mmCIF file with all atom_site columns, C-alpha atoms in Angstrom:
data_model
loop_
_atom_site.group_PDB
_atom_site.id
_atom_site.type_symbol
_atom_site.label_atom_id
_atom_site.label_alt_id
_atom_site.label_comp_id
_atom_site.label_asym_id
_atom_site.label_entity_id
_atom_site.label_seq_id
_atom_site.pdbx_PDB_ins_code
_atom_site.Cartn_x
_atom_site.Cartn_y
_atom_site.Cartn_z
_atom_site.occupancy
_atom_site.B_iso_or_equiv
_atom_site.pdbx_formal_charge
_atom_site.auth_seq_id
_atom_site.auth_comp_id
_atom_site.auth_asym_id
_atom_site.auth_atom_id
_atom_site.pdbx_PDB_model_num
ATOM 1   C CA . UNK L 1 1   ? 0.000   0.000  0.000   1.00 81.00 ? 1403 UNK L CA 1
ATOM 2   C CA . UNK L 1 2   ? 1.330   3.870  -0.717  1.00 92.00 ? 1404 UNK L CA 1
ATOM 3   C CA . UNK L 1 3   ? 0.913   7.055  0.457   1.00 93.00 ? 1405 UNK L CA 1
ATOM 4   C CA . UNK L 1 4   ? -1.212  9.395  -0.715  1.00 96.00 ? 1406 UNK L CA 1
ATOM 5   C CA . UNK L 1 5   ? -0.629  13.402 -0.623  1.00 97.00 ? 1407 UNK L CA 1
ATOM 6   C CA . UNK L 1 6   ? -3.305  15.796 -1.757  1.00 98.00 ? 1408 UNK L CA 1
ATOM 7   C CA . UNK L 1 7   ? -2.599  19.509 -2.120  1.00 98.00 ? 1409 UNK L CA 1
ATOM 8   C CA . UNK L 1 8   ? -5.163  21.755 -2.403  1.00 98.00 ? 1410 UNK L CA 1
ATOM 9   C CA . UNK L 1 9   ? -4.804  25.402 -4.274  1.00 98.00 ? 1411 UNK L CA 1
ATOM 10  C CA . UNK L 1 10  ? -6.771  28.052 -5.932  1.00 98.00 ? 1412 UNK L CA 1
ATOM 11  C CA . UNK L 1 11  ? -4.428  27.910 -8.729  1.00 96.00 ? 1413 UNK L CA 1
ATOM 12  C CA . UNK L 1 12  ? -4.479  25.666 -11.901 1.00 97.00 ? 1414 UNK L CA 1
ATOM 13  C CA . UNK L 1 13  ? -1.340  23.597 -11.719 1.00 97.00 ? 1415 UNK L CA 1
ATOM 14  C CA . UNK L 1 14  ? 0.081   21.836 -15.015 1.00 96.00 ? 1416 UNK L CA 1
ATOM 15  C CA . UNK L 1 15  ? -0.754  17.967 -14.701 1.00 97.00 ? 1417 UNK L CA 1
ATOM 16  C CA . UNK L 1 16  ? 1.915   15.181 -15.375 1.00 95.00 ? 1418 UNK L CA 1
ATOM 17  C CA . UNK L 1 17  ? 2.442   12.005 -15.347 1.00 92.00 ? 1419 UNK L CA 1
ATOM 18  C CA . UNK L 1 18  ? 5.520   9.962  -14.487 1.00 93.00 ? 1420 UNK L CA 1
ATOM 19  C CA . UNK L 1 19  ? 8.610   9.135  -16.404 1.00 93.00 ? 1421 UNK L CA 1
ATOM 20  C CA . UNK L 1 20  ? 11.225  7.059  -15.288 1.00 90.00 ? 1422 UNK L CA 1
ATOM 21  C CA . UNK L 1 21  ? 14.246  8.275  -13.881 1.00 88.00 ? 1423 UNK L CA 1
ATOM 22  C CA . UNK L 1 22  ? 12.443  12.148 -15.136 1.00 92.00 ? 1424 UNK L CA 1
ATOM 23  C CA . UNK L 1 23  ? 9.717   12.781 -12.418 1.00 93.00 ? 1425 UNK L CA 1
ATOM 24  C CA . UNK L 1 24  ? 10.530  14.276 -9.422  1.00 95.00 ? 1426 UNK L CA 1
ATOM 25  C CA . UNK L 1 25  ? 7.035   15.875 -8.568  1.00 97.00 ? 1427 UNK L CA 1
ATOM 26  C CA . UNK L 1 26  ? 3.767   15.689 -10.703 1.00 97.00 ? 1428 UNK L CA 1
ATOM 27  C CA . UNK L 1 27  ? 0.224   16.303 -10.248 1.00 98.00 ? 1429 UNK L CA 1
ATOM 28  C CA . UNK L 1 28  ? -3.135  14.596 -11.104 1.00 97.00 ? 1430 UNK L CA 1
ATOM 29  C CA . UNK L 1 29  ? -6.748  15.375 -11.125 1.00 97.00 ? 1431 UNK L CA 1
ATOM 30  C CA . UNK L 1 30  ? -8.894  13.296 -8.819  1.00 97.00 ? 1432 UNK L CA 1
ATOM 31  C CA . UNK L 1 31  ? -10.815 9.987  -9.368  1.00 96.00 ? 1433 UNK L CA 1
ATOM 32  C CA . UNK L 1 32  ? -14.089 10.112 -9.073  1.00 96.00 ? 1434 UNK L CA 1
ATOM 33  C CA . UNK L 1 33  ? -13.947 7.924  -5.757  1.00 95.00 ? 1435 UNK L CA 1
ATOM 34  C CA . UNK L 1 34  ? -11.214 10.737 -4.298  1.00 96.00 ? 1436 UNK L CA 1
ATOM 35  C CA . UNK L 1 35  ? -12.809 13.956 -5.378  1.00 96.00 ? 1437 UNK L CA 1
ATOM 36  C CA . UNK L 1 36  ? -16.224 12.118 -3.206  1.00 97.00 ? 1438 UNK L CA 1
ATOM 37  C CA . UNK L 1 37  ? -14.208 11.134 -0.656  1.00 97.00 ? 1439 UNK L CA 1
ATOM 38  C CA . UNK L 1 38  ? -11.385 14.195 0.131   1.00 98.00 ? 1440 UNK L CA 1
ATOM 39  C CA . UNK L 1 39  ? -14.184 17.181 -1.033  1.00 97.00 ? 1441 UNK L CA 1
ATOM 40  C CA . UNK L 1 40  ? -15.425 17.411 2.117   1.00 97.00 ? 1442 UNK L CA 1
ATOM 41  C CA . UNK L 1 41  ? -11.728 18.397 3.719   1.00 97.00 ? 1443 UNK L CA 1
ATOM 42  C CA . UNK L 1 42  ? -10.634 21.133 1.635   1.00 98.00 ? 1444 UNK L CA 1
ATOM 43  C CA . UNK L 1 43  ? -11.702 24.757 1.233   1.00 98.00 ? 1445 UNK L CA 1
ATOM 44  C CA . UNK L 1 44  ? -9.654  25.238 -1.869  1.00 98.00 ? 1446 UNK L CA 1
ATOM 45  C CA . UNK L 1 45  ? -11.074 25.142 -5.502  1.00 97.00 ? 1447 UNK L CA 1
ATOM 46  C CA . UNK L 1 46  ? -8.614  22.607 -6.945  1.00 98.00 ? 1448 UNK L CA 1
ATOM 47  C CA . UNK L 1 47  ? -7.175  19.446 -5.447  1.00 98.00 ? 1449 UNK L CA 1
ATOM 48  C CA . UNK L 1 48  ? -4.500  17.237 -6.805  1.00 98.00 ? 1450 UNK L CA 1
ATOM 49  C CA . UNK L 1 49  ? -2.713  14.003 -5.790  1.00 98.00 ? 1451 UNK L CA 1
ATOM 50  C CA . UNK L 1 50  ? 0.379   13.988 -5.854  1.00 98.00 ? 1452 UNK L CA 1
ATOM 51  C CA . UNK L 1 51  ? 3.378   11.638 -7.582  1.00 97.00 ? 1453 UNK L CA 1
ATOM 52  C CA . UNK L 1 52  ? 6.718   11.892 -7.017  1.00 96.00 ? 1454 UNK L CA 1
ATOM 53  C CA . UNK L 1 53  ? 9.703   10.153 -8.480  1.00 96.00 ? 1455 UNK L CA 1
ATOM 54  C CA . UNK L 1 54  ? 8.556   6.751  -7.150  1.00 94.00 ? 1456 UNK L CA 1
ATOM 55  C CA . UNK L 1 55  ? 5.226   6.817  -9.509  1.00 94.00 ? 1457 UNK L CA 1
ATOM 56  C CA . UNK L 1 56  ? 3.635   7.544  -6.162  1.00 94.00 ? 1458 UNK L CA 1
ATOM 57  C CA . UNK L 1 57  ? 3.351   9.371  -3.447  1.00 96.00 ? 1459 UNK L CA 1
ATOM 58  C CA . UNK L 1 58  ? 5.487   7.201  -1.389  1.00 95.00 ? 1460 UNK L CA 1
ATOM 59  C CA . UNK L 1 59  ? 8.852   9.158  -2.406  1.00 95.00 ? 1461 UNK L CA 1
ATOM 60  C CA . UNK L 1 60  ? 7.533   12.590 -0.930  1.00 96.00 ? 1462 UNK L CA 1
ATOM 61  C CA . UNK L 1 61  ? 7.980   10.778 2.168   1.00 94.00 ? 1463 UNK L CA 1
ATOM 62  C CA . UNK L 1 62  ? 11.574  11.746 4.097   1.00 94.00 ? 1464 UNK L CA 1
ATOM 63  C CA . UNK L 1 63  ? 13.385  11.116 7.657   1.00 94.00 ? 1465 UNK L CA 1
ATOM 64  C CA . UNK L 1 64  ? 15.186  14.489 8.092   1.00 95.00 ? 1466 UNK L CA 1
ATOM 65  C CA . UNK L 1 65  ? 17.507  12.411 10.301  1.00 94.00 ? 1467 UNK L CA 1
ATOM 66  C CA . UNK L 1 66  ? 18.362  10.474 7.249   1.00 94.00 ? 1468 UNK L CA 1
ATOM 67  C CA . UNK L 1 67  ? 19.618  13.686 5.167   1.00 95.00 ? 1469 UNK L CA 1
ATOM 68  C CA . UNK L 1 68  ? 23.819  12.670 5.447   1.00 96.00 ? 1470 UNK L CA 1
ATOM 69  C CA . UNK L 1 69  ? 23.335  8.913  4.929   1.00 95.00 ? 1471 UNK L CA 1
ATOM 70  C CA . UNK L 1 70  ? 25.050  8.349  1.812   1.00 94.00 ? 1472 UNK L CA 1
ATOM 71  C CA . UNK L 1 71  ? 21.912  5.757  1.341   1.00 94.00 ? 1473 UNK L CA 1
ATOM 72  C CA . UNK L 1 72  ? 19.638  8.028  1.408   1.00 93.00 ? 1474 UNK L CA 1
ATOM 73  C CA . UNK L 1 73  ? 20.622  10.717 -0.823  1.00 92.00 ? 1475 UNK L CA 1
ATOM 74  C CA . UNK L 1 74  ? 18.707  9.745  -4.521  1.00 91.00 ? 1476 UNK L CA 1
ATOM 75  C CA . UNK L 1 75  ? 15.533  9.840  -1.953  1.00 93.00 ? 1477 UNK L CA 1
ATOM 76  C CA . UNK L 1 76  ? 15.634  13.808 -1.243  1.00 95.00 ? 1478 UNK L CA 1
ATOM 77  C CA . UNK L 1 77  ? 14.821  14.786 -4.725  1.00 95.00 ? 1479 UNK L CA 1
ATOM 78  C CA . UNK L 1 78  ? 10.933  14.638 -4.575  1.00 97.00 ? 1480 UNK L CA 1
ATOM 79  C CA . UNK L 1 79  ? 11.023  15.714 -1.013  1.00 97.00 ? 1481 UNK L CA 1
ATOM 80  C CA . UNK L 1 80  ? 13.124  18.711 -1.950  1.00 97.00 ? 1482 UNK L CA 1
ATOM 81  C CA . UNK L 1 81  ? 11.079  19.619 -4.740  1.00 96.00 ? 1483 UNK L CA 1
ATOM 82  C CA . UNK L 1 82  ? 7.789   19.660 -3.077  1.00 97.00 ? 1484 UNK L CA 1
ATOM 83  C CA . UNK L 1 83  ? 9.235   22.295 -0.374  1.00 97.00 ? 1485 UNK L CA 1
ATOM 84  C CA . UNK L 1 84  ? 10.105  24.400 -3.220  1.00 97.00 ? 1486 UNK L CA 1
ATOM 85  C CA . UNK L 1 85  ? 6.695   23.792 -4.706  1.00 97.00 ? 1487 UNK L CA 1
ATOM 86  C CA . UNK L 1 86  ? 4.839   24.703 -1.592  1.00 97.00 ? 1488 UNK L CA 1
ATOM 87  C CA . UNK L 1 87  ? 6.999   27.602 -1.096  1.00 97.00 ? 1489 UNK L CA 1
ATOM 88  C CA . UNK L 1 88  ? 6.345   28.790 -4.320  1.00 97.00 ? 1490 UNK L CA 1
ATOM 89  C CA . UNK L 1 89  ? 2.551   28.560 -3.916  1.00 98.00 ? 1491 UNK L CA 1
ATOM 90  C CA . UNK L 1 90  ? 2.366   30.352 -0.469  1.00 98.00 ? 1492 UNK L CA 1
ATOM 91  C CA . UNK L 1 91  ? 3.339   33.145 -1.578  1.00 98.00 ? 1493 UNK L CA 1
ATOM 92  C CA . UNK L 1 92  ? -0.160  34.377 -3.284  1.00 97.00 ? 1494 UNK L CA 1
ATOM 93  C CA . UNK L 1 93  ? -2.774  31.936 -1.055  1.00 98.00 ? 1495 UNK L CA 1
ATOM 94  C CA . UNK L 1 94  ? -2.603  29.496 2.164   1.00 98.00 ? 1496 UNK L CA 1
ATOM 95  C CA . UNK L 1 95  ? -2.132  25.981 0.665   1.00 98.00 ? 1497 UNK L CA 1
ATOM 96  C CA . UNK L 1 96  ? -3.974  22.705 2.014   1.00 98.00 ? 1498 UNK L CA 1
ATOM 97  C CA . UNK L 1 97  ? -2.162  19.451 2.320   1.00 98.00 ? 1499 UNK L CA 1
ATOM 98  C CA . UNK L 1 98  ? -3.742  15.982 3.255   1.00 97.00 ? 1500 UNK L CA 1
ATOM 99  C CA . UNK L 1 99  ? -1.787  12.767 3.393   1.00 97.00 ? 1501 UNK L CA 1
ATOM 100 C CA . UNK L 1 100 ? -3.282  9.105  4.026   1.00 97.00 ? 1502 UNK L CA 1
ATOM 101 C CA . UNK L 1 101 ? -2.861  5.935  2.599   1.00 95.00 ? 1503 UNK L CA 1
ATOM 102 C CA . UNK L 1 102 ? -4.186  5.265  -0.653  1.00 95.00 ? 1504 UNK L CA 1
ATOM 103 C CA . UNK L 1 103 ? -8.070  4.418  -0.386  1.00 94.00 ? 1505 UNK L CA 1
ATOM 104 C CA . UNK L 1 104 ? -8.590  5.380  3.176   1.00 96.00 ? 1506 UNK L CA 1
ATOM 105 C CA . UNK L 1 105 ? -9.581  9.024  1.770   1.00 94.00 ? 1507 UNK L CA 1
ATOM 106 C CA . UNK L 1 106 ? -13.094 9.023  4.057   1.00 94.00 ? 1508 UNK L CA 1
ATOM 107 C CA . UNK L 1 107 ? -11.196 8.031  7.311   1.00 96.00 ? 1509 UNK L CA 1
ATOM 108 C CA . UNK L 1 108 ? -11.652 11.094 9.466   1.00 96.00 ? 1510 UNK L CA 1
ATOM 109 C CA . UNK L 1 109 ? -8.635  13.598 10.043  1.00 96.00 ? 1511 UNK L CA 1
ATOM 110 C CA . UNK L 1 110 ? -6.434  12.757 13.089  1.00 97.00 ? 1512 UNK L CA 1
ATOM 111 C CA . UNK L 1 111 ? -4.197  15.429 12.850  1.00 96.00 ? 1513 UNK L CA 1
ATOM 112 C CA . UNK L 1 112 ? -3.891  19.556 12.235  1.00 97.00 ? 1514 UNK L CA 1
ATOM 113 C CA . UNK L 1 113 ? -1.558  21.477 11.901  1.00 96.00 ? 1515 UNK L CA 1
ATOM 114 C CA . UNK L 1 114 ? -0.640  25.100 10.743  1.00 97.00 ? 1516 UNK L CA 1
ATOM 115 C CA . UNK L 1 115 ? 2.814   25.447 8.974   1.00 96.00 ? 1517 UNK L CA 1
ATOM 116 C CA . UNK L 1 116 ? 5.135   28.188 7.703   1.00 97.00 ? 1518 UNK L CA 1
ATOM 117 C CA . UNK L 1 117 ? 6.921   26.269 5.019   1.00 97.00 ? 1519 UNK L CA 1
ATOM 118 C CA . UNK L 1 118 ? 10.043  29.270 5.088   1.00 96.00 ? 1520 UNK L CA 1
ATOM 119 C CA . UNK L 1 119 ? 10.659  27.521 8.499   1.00 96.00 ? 1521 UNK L CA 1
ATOM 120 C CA . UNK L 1 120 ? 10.410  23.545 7.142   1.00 96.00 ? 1522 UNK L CA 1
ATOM 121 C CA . UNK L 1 121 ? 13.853  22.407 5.547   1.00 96.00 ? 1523 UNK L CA 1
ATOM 122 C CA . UNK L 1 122 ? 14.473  18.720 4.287   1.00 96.00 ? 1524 UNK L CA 1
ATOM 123 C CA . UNK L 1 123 ? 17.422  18.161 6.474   1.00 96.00 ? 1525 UNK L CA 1
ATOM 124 C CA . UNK L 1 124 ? 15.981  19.680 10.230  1.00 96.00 ? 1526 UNK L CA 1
ATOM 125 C CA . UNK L 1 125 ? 12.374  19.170 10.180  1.00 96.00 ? 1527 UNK L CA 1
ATOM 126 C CA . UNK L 1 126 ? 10.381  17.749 7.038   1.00 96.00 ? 1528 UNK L CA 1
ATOM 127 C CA . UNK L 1 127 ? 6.885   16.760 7.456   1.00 91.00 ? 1529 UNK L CA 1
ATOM 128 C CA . UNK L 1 128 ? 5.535   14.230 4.794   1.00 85.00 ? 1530 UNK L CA 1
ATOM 129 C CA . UNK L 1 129 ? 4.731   10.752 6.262   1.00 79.00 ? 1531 UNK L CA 1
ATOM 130 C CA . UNK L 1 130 ? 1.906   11.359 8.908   1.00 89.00 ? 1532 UNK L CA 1
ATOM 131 C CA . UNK L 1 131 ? -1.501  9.516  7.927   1.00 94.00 ? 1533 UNK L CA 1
ATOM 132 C CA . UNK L 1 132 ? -4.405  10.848 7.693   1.00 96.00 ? 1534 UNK L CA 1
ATOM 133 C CA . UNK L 1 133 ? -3.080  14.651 8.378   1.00 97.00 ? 1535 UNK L CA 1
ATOM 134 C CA . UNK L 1 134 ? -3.935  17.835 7.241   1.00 97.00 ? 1536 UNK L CA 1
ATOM 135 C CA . UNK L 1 135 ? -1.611  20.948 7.476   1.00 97.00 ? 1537 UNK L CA 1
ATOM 136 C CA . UNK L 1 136 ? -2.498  24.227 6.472   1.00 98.00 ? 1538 UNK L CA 1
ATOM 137 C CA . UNK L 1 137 ? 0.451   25.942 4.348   1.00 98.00 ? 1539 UNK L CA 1
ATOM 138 C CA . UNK L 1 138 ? 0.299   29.631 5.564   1.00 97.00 ? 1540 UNK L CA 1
ATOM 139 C CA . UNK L 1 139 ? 0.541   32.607 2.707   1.00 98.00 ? 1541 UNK L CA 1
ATOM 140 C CA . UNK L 1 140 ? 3.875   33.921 2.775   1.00 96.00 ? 1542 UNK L CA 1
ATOM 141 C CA . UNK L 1 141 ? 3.416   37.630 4.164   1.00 87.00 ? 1543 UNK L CA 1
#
């Protein structure tokens, strides 16, 4: 079973799909199941899943205690990416973020959280991996 991370914006992003050894980050519209399912949790107009360079979002997920192993290093690429992503978006809206294993979209949130991403950084304190969470992006002001 994966991961799943949802993002939720005002914006139009581009979709994608993945490519081998190409993707770090990519973004899809909802099935009809999720959209159902994941509505219900987000204010914003559009919501996308998220894929990283695994196919899935399974490779946004990072141990910042990890960030020197030598092991570990081809696995901070979609990490990195979607902190640059998010801090990209916050700077015109507040962004909405929901992660859960794939197919338990109607489970009920367990945890909130607010975050400034300007304070999140891959190697002291990265976020992606808690189930069934949502965290509020703040606008960059």
């Amino acid at each position: 079973m994966c991961f799943a991370v949802y993002i939720g914006t005002n914006k139009e992003l581009e979709l994608g799909t993945f490519v081998a050894e190409q993707t770090d980050i990519y973004f899809e519209k909802l099935s009809e199941e999720e959209e159902i399912a994941l509505r219900p949790k987000f204010s914003k107009t559009n919501i996308y899943y998220v894929g990283s360079d695994t196919s899935c979002s399974c490779g946004l997920v990072f141990e910042s205690e990890n960030f020197d192993n030598p092991d570990e290093q081809t696995n901070k690429k979609s990490p990195q990416r979607l902190i640059d992503l998010l801090n990209e978006l916050t700077l015109t809206e507040n962004i909405e973020y929901y992660c859960c294993w794939e197919g338990d979209w109607s489970l009920p949130t367990e945890h909130k959280r607010e975050i400034d991403i300007r304070e999140i950084s891959l190697d002291k304190n990265y976020f992606v991996g808690t189930e069934k969470e949502f965290i509020n992006f703040r606008q960059q002001k």
